[in-house]
Short mmCIF file of C-alpha atoms in Angstrom, two decimals:
data_model
loop_
_atom_site.label_atom_id
_atom_site.label_comp_id
_atom_site.label_asym_id
_atom_site.label_seq_id
_atom_site.Cartn_x
_atom_site.Cartn_y
_atom_site.Cartn_z
CA MET R 56 39.57 -23.64 -42.78
CA SER R 57 37.01 -21.24 -41.39
CA VAL R 58 34.61 -19.52 -43.94
CA SER R 59 33.07 -16.58 -42.75
CA LEU R 60 29.37 -16.29 -44.22
CA ARG R 61 26.95 -13.62 -45.16
CA LEU R 62 23.39 -13.74 -43.40
CA VAL R 63 21.61 -12.40 -45.83
CA PRO R 64 17.86 -11.60 -43.91
CA PRO R 65 14.75 -12.07 -45.05
CA PRO R 66 12.67 -10.05 -47.39
CA ILE R 67 10.19 -7.81 -46.35
CA ARG R 68 6.65 -8.92 -46.84
CA LEU R 69 3.26 -6.93 -46.00
CA VAL R 70 2.56 -8.85 -43.50
CA ASP R 71 5.23 -7.85 -41.39
CA ALA R 72 4.12 -4.78 -41.14
CA PRO R 73 2.25 -4.21 -38.14
CA GLU R 74 -1.29 -2.40 -37.12
CA PRO R 75 -1.18 1.72 -36.45
CA ASN R 76 -0.01 2.44 -33.18
CA TRP R 77 -1.50 5.74 -31.51
CA SER R 78 0.35 5.25 -27.91
CA GLN R 79 3.61 7.71 -29.11
CA ILE R 80 0.85 10.29 -30.12
CA ALA R 81 -1.11 9.66 -27.20
CA ARG R 82 2.29 10.29 -25.26
CA LEU R 83 2.79 13.49 -27.37
CA SER R 84 -1.11 14.86 -26.92
CA ASP R 85 -2.42 16.88 -24.52
CA ASP R 86 -5.62 18.73 -23.64
CA THR R 87 -4.24 21.18 -26.28
CA GLY R 88 -2.77 20.17 -28.77
CA LEU R 89 0.59 18.00 -30.21
CA LEU R 90 3.65 18.36 -29.00
CA GLU R 91 5.94 18.95 -32.16
CA HIS R 92 9.35 17.47 -30.90
CA ALA R 93 10.45 14.21 -28.47
CA ARG R 94 13.86 13.71 -26.75
CA HIS R 95 13.68 9.23 -27.58
CA ALA R 96 9.69 9.23 -26.50
CA THR R 97 9.99 11.57 -24.42
CA PRO R 98 7.87 15.04 -25.59
CA ARG R 99 9.37 18.54 -25.34
CA ARG R 100 6.94 20.90 -23.30
CA GLU R 101 9.68 23.57 -24.48
CA HIS R 102 9.12 23.54 -28.17
CA GLY R 103 5.12 24.15 -28.00
CA TYR R 104 3.04 22.77 -30.61
CA CYS R 105 3.06 23.47 -34.24
CA VAL R 106 -0.61 23.99 -36.72
CA ASP R 107 1.51 21.82 -38.87
CA ASP R 108 1.80 18.57 -36.93
CA VAL R 109 -2.14 19.38 -35.51
CA ALA R 110 -3.06 19.57 -38.95
CA ARG R 111 -1.25 15.86 -39.83
CA GLY R 112 -2.96 14.49 -36.34
CA LEU R 113 -6.51 14.71 -37.57
CA LEU R 114 -5.73 13.88 -40.95
CA VAL R 115 -4.47 10.93 -40.03
CA ALA R 116 -6.98 11.15 -37.35
CA SER R 117 -9.80 11.01 -39.56
CA ARG R 118 -8.97 8.56 -41.43
CA GLU R 119 -8.95 6.00 -39.58
CA PRO R 120 -13.04 3.67 -40.30
CA GLN R 121 -13.53 3.12 -36.79
CA PRO R 122 -11.50 4.56 -34.66
CA THR R 123 -11.37 4.31 -31.29
CA ALA R 124 -12.18 6.03 -28.09
CA LEU R 125 -8.56 7.19 -28.23
CA VAL R 126 -8.14 8.48 -31.36
CA ALA R 127 -11.90 9.99 -31.76
CA GLY R 128 -10.23 11.90 -28.59
CA LEU R 129 -7.49 13.00 -30.35
CA ALA R 130 -8.99 13.96 -33.70
CA GLU R 131 -11.59 16.33 -31.14
CA ARG R 132 -8.94 17.92 -29.63
CA TYR R 133 -5.98 18.86 -33.00
CA LEU R 134 -10.39 20.07 -35.00
CA ALA R 135 -10.25 22.75 -31.33
CA PHE R 136 -6.85 23.28 -31.84
CA LEU R 137 -6.89 24.61 -36.09
CA THR R 138 -10.30 26.36 -35.40
CA HIS R 139 -8.34 28.67 -32.83
CA ALA R 140 -5.31 29.08 -34.55
CA LEU R 141 -7.62 30.21 -38.05
CA THR R 142 -8.64 33.60 -37.90
CA ALA R 143 -11.66 34.89 -39.34
CA ASP R 144 -10.29 35.67 -42.79
CA GLY R 145 -8.89 32.11 -43.35
CA ARG R 146 -5.26 32.59 -42.99
CA CYS R 147 -3.09 30.67 -39.96
CA HIS R 148 -1.84 31.04 -37.13
CA ASN R 149 1.42 28.09 -37.23
CA ARG R 150 3.05 28.26 -33.95
CA LEU R 151 1.68 28.26 -30.51
CA SER R 152 4.36 27.92 -27.23
CA TYR R 153 3.59 25.78 -24.15
CA ASP R 154 2.23 28.25 -22.41
CA ARG R 155 -0.45 29.01 -25.09
CA ARG R 156 0.57 32.05 -26.60
CA TRP R 157 0.97 32.16 -30.40
CA LEU R 158 4.35 33.01 -31.69
CA ASP R 159 3.67 33.66 -35.04
CA GLU R 160 1.01 36.43 -37.05
CA PRO R 161 -1.39 34.69 -39.44
CA ASP R 162 -0.58 34.05 -43.00
CA VAL R 163 -0.78 31.42 -45.90
CA GLY R 164 2.17 29.03 -45.69
CA ASP R 165 3.03 25.27 -45.87
CA TRP R 166 0.67 24.95 -41.88
CA TRP R 167 -2.34 26.93 -43.73
CA GLY R 168 -2.02 24.09 -46.86
CA ARG R 169 -1.55 21.44 -44.05
CA ALA R 170 -4.84 23.52 -41.98
CA VAL R 171 -6.89 23.00 -44.76
CA TRP R 172 -6.24 19.53 -45.78
CA GLY R 173 -6.40 18.59 -42.78
CA LEU R 174 -10.17 19.41 -42.29
CA GLY R 175 -10.80 19.36 -45.38
CA THR R 176 -9.98 15.16 -44.52
CA ALA R 177 -11.74 15.76 -41.45
CA ALA R 178 -14.32 16.79 -42.91
CA GLY R 179 -14.57 14.27 -45.57
CA ARG R 180 -14.05 11.59 -43.98
CA CYS R 181 -14.55 11.13 -40.07
CA PRO R 182 -16.89 8.59 -38.97
CA VAL R 183 -17.38 10.94 -35.97
CA PRO R 184 -20.77 13.09 -37.91
CA TRP R 185 -20.06 16.25 -35.45
CA ILE R 186 -16.36 16.35 -36.20
CA ARG R 187 -17.33 16.30 -39.82
CA ALA R 188 -19.56 19.01 -39.43
CA GLU R 189 -17.45 21.48 -37.69
CA ALA R 190 -14.43 20.67 -39.98
CA ARG R 191 -16.48 21.40 -42.95
CA THR R 192 -17.36 24.84 -41.27
CA ALA R 193 -14.22 25.86 -40.53
CA PHE R 194 -12.73 24.21 -43.89
CA THR R 195 -14.80 26.70 -45.35
CA ILE R 196 -13.26 29.44 -43.82
CA ALA R 197 -9.48 28.61 -45.02
CA ALA R 198 -10.35 27.75 -48.39
CA ARG R 199 -11.63 31.50 -48.55
CA LYS R 200 -8.01 32.15 -49.03
CA ARG R 201 -4.69 31.09 -52.10
CA SER R 202 -0.91 31.07 -51.51
CA PRO R 203 1.16 32.19 -53.92
CA TRP R 204 3.88 29.68 -52.99
CA PRO R 205 2.95 25.67 -54.81
CA ARG R 206 3.46 23.34 -51.68
CA ALA R 207 0.51 25.25 -49.34
CA MET R 208 -1.87 24.86 -52.28
CA ALA R 209 -1.08 21.50 -53.39
CA PHE R 210 -1.71 20.16 -49.72
CA ALA R 211 -4.70 23.08 -49.60
CA GLY R 212 -5.61 20.95 -52.91
CA LEU R 213 -5.17 17.29 -51.27
CA GLY R 214 -8.34 18.62 -48.33
CA ALA R 215 -10.46 19.84 -50.90
CA ALA R 216 -10.36 16.62 -53.13
CA GLU R 217 -11.68 15.19 -49.76
CA VAL R 218 -14.46 17.70 -49.44
CA LEU R 219 -15.15 17.40 -53.34
CA ARG R 220 -15.18 12.69 -53.18
CA ALA R 221 -17.85 13.38 -50.53
CA ASP R 222 -19.22 16.64 -52.09
CA PRO R 223 -19.09 16.78 -55.62
CA ARG R 224 -21.05 20.02 -55.42
CA ALA R 225 -18.59 21.49 -53.08
CA GLY R 226 -18.26 24.19 -55.50
CA ALA R 227 -14.97 25.95 -52.88
CA ALA R 228 -13.60 23.19 -52.73
CA ALA R 229 -13.35 22.68 -56.70
CA GLU R 230 -11.91 26.00 -57.08
CA LEU R 231 -9.28 25.25 -55.03
CA LEU R 232 -8.18 22.54 -56.53
CA GLY R 233 -8.40 23.78 -59.49
CA ASP R 234 -5.87 26.39 -58.25
CA ALA R 235 -3.79 24.66 -56.28
CA ALA R 236 -3.16 22.47 -59.54
CA THR R 237 -2.51 26.17 -61.54
CA VAL R 238 -0.36 26.50 -59.16
CA VAL R 239 1.84 23.57 -58.90
CA GLY R 240 2.52 23.65 -62.97
CA LEU R 241 3.12 20.88 -64.96
CA PRO R 242 5.68 18.95 -65.54
CA ASP R 243 8.99 19.50 -67.87
CA SER R 244 9.34 17.78 -70.83
CA ASP R 245 12.59 16.57 -70.89
CA PRO R 246 12.68 12.76 -70.30
CA GLU R 247 15.28 13.36 -67.76
CA TRP R 248 13.69 15.44 -66.00
CA VAL R 249 10.10 15.38 -66.30
CA TRP R 250 9.00 17.64 -62.99
CA PRO R 251 7.95 21.20 -62.94
CA GLU R 252 10.85 22.66 -60.99
CA ARG R 253 14.38 22.91 -61.92
CA GLU R 254 15.09 21.23 -57.82
CA LEU R 255 13.34 18.79 -56.06
CA THR R 256 12.82 19.80 -52.78
CA TYR R 257 10.53 18.60 -50.06
CA ALA R 258 6.42 17.54 -49.86
CA ASN R 259 7.22 16.31 -53.84
CA PRO R 260 5.35 13.40 -53.66
CA ALA R 261 2.42 15.69 -53.10
CA LEU R 262 2.65 18.33 -55.91
CA ALA R 263 1.99 15.14 -57.83
CA GLU R 264 -0.52 13.86 -56.17
CA VAL R 265 -2.66 16.74 -56.01
CA LEU R 266 -2.50 16.91 -59.85
CA ILE R 267 -4.05 13.38 -59.98
CA ALA R 268 -6.82 14.62 -57.10
CA ALA R 269 -7.54 17.85 -59.70
CA GLY R 270 -7.53 15.69 -63.43
CA ASP R 271 -10.58 13.14 -61.48
CA LEU R 272 -12.24 14.86 -59.91
CA LEU R 273 -12.19 18.40 -62.28
CA GLY R 274 -12.50 16.09 -64.79
CA ASP R 275 -9.78 17.24 -66.61
CA GLU R 276 -7.60 13.81 -69.06
CA PRO R 277 -4.65 15.26 -69.94
CA LEU R 278 -4.56 16.65 -66.37
CA LEU R 279 -4.57 13.35 -64.68
CA THR R 280 -1.84 11.78 -67.21
CA ASP R 281 0.32 14.37 -66.30
CA GLY R 282 -0.14 14.03 -62.43
CA LEU R 283 0.95 10.29 -62.84
CA ARG R 284 3.38 10.74 -65.73
CA MET R 285 5.69 13.13 -62.70
CA LEU R 286 4.20 10.57 -59.60
CA SER R 287 5.61 7.91 -62.27
CA TRP R 288 9.35 9.67 -62.42
CA LEU R 289 9.86 10.43 -59.24
CA CYS R 290 9.24 6.69 -57.68
CA ARG R 291 11.78 5.87 -60.83
CA THR R 292 14.31 8.53 -58.97
CA GLN R 293 12.94 7.58 -55.44
CA GLU R 294 14.08 4.11 -56.16
CA HIS R 295 17.62 2.88 -54.84
CA GLN R 296 19.38 -0.55 -55.42
CA GLY R 297 15.60 -2.56 -55.34
CA HIS R 298 14.04 -0.20 -52.13
CA LEU R 299 12.97 3.44 -51.75
CA SER R 300 15.55 6.38 -51.01
CA THR R 301 13.51 9.57 -50.78
CA VAL R 302 14.71 12.79 -51.21
CA PRO R 303 16.58 13.48 -48.43
CA VAL R 304 17.36 17.53 -45.90
CA GLY R 305 19.19 19.79 -48.46
CA GLY R 306 16.85 18.11 -52.65
CA TRP R 307 18.02 16.83 -55.67
CA ARG R 308 19.00 18.79 -58.75
CA PRO R 309 19.71 17.86 -61.90
CA ASP R 310 23.33 16.59 -63.11
CA VAL R 311 24.87 16.35 -59.72
CA PRO R 312 25.52 13.70 -57.34
CA ARG R 313 22.71 12.44 -55.88
CA HIS R 314 23.60 12.35 -52.07
CA ARG R 315 21.44 9.97 -49.40
CA TYR R 316 20.62 11.56 -46.35
CA ASP R 317 19.23 12.77 -43.71
CA GLN R 318 15.93 11.50 -44.91
CA GLN R 319 12.62 11.94 -43.53
CA PRO R 320 9.83 9.96 -43.00
CA ILE R 321 6.99 12.37 -44.35
CA GLU R 322 8.90 12.26 -47.81
CA VAL R 323 7.75 8.73 -46.66
CA ALA R 324 4.24 9.32 -46.24
CA ALA R 325 3.49 11.95 -49.16
CA THR R 326 4.91 8.74 -51.10
CA ALA R 327 2.74 6.07 -50.37
CA ASP R 328 -0.28 9.19 -49.43
CA ALA R 329 0.26 9.88 -54.30
CA CYS R 330 0.56 6.07 -55.02
CA ALA R 331 -2.51 5.31 -53.26
CA THR R 332 -4.31 7.43 -54.93
CA ALA R 333 -2.79 7.41 -57.82
CA GLY R 334 -4.20 3.75 -57.16
CA ALA R 335 -7.04 4.56 -56.52
CA VAL R 336 -7.88 6.89 -58.75
CA THR R 337 -6.90 4.46 -62.07
CA GLY R 338 -7.68 1.03 -60.78
CA ASP R 339 -3.99 0.08 -61.55
CA ASP R 340 -2.57 -2.77 -58.92
CA ARG R 341 1.20 -1.17 -60.29
CA TRP R 342 1.21 0.92 -58.45
CA ASP R 343 0.53 -0.95 -55.32
CA ALA R 344 4.95 -2.00 -55.74
CA PRO R 345 5.79 1.68 -54.59
CA LEU R 346 3.39 1.50 -51.82
CA PHE R 347 4.55 -1.65 -50.43
CA GLN R 348 8.40 -0.23 -51.31
CA ALA R 349 7.66 2.79 -48.99
CA ILE R 350 5.68 0.46 -45.89
CA ALA R 351 8.61 -1.76 -46.49
CA TRP R 352 11.11 1.74 -46.10
CA PHE R 353 10.18 1.85 -42.41
CA LEU R 354 10.32 -1.75 -42.01
CA GLY R 355 13.88 -2.16 -42.52
CA ASP R 356 14.26 -1.85 -46.89
CA ASN R 357 15.77 1.29 -46.54
CA ASP R 358 19.78 3.06 -47.51
CA SER R 359 20.72 1.74 -44.25
CA GLY R 360 18.72 -1.94 -43.53
CA THR R 361 17.72 0.02 -40.39
CA VAL R 362 14.06 -0.29 -39.23
CA MET R 363 12.90 2.96 -38.64
CA TYR R 364 10.66 2.49 -35.57
CA ASP R 365 10.44 1.66 -31.99
CA PRO R 366 8.06 -1.07 -31.26
CA LEU R 367 8.25 -0.53 -27.50
CA THR R 368 6.81 3.19 -27.47
CA GLY R 369 4.96 2.94 -31.15
CA GLY R 370 7.09 6.22 -31.96
CA GLY R 371 8.46 7.12 -35.36
CA TYR R 372 12.38 7.63 -35.58
CA ASP R 373 13.12 11.24 -36.91
CA GLY R 374 15.76 10.40 -39.70
CA LEU R 375 17.06 8.34 -41.21
CA THR R 376 21.64 9.95 -41.11
CA PRO R 377 24.36 8.25 -42.31
CA ASN R 378 25.06 6.51 -38.59
CA GLY R 379 21.47 5.36 -39.12
CA PRO R 380 18.26 6.61 -37.44
CA ASN R 381 17.39 10.15 -35.72
CA LEU R 382 15.87 8.08 -32.23
CA ASN R 383 14.08 10.76 -31.59
CA GLN R 384 10.33 10.09 -31.88
CA GLY R 385 8.67 13.37 -32.34
CA ALA R 386 4.82 14.20 -33.63
CA GLU R 387 5.98 14.49 -37.64
CA SER R 388 7.92 11.05 -38.34
CA THR R 389 5.38 8.47 -35.33
CA LEU R 390 2.31 9.85 -38.13
CA ALA R 391 3.72 9.33 -40.49
CA LEU R 392 4.77 6.05 -39.60
CA VAL R 393 0.97 6.35 -38.62
CA SER R 394 0.02 6.70 -42.00
CA THR R 395 1.97 4.24 -43.96
CA LEU R 396 0.82 1.55 -41.90
CA GLN R 397 -2.53 2.70 -42.02
CA HIS R 398 -1.98 2.79 -46.44
CA ALA R 399 -0.48 -1.11 -45.02
CA ARG R 400 -3.75 -2.22 -43.18
CA ALA R 401 -5.50 -1.42 -46.37
CA LEU R 402 -3.05 -2.79 -48.95
CA ALA R 403 -3.21 -6.71 -46.69
CA GLY R 404 -6.89 -5.80 -46.93
CA ARG R 405 -7.28 -5.85 -51.17
CA SER R 406 -4.34 -8.22 -51.36
CA ALA R 407 -6.11 -10.62 -49.30
CA THR R 408 -9.23 -10.44 -52.38
CA ARG R 409 -7.19 -10.82 -54.93
CA PRO R 410 -7.06 -15.10 -56.01
CA SER R 411 -3.40 -14.81 -56.43
CA GLY R 412 -3.02 -13.21 -52.90
CA GLY R 413 -1.37 -9.97 -54.34
CA SER R 414 1.70 -8.30 -56.12
CA ALA R 415 3.19 -7.58 -51.57
#
């Protein structure tokens, strides 16, 4: 009689995470900016560029503590793109065709918020002095505006937080951060649905993260507590059978069965960002556990048990579907991968200094 054995894969460890790889981002970049889409790893020029992705590119590049010449050069290009997208009054275009024509009117949608986030991060953290200075100038222009949309304001508020961490006297950044927290709103008192909205849609971790940042940097302890409560609830809500299962396209609502697909890598990266911020603000290493879940999601600890990146190209897959990964490796998903691997590198460094070796 033959016996069939089910092979159980070994648990994913922090040491399994590769170093951030910029190869696919470089492949998608040209002398104008960062192309939005790819067919597998090949850039699709017909879809052009968008500020959303270029801003993400500047943000992630600015987080590199010791950027290579390649990464510094990409940051320069992305900064030039964003300054070109801004109008004098602080509004922002989003979509540029491959032949360098703006396809929209400037406004203050999500792309404006992401531009402010990218510029603020470059102003506060980029190791290249002239990029920091120019990004601060552009941030000051964009930060004059406000958006009625919570996610646009959350993104902008996170950029303001980066400026404020670097320069506590930055009054305009403090005002923008405070306004962002106000637009996002406070968590619901219902313990079953601790969220300011009656639906979980996209970029949910950013809403909690901006409250955490505002509470910390503006000295508002109740606001900090509210943000941490929101993020803790969201992390519990997104945990499924011991791994991260992010809110997918289509969202989740109270008392409605939760579907699991399509999951977007950018939601994983947003979860990693928020947990890293919560850990840094509180000094509580319990936030390392949900941060590690976000890292492990890319390494295969997800609802499909599928690795979500291509080690040959450095590209991140565009989404997790019921049939496995969408194998296209566009800018958004690849930057989400690189950003999360930056957190993996930082977490590994912290874990190495702990006597117990850390919780991951």
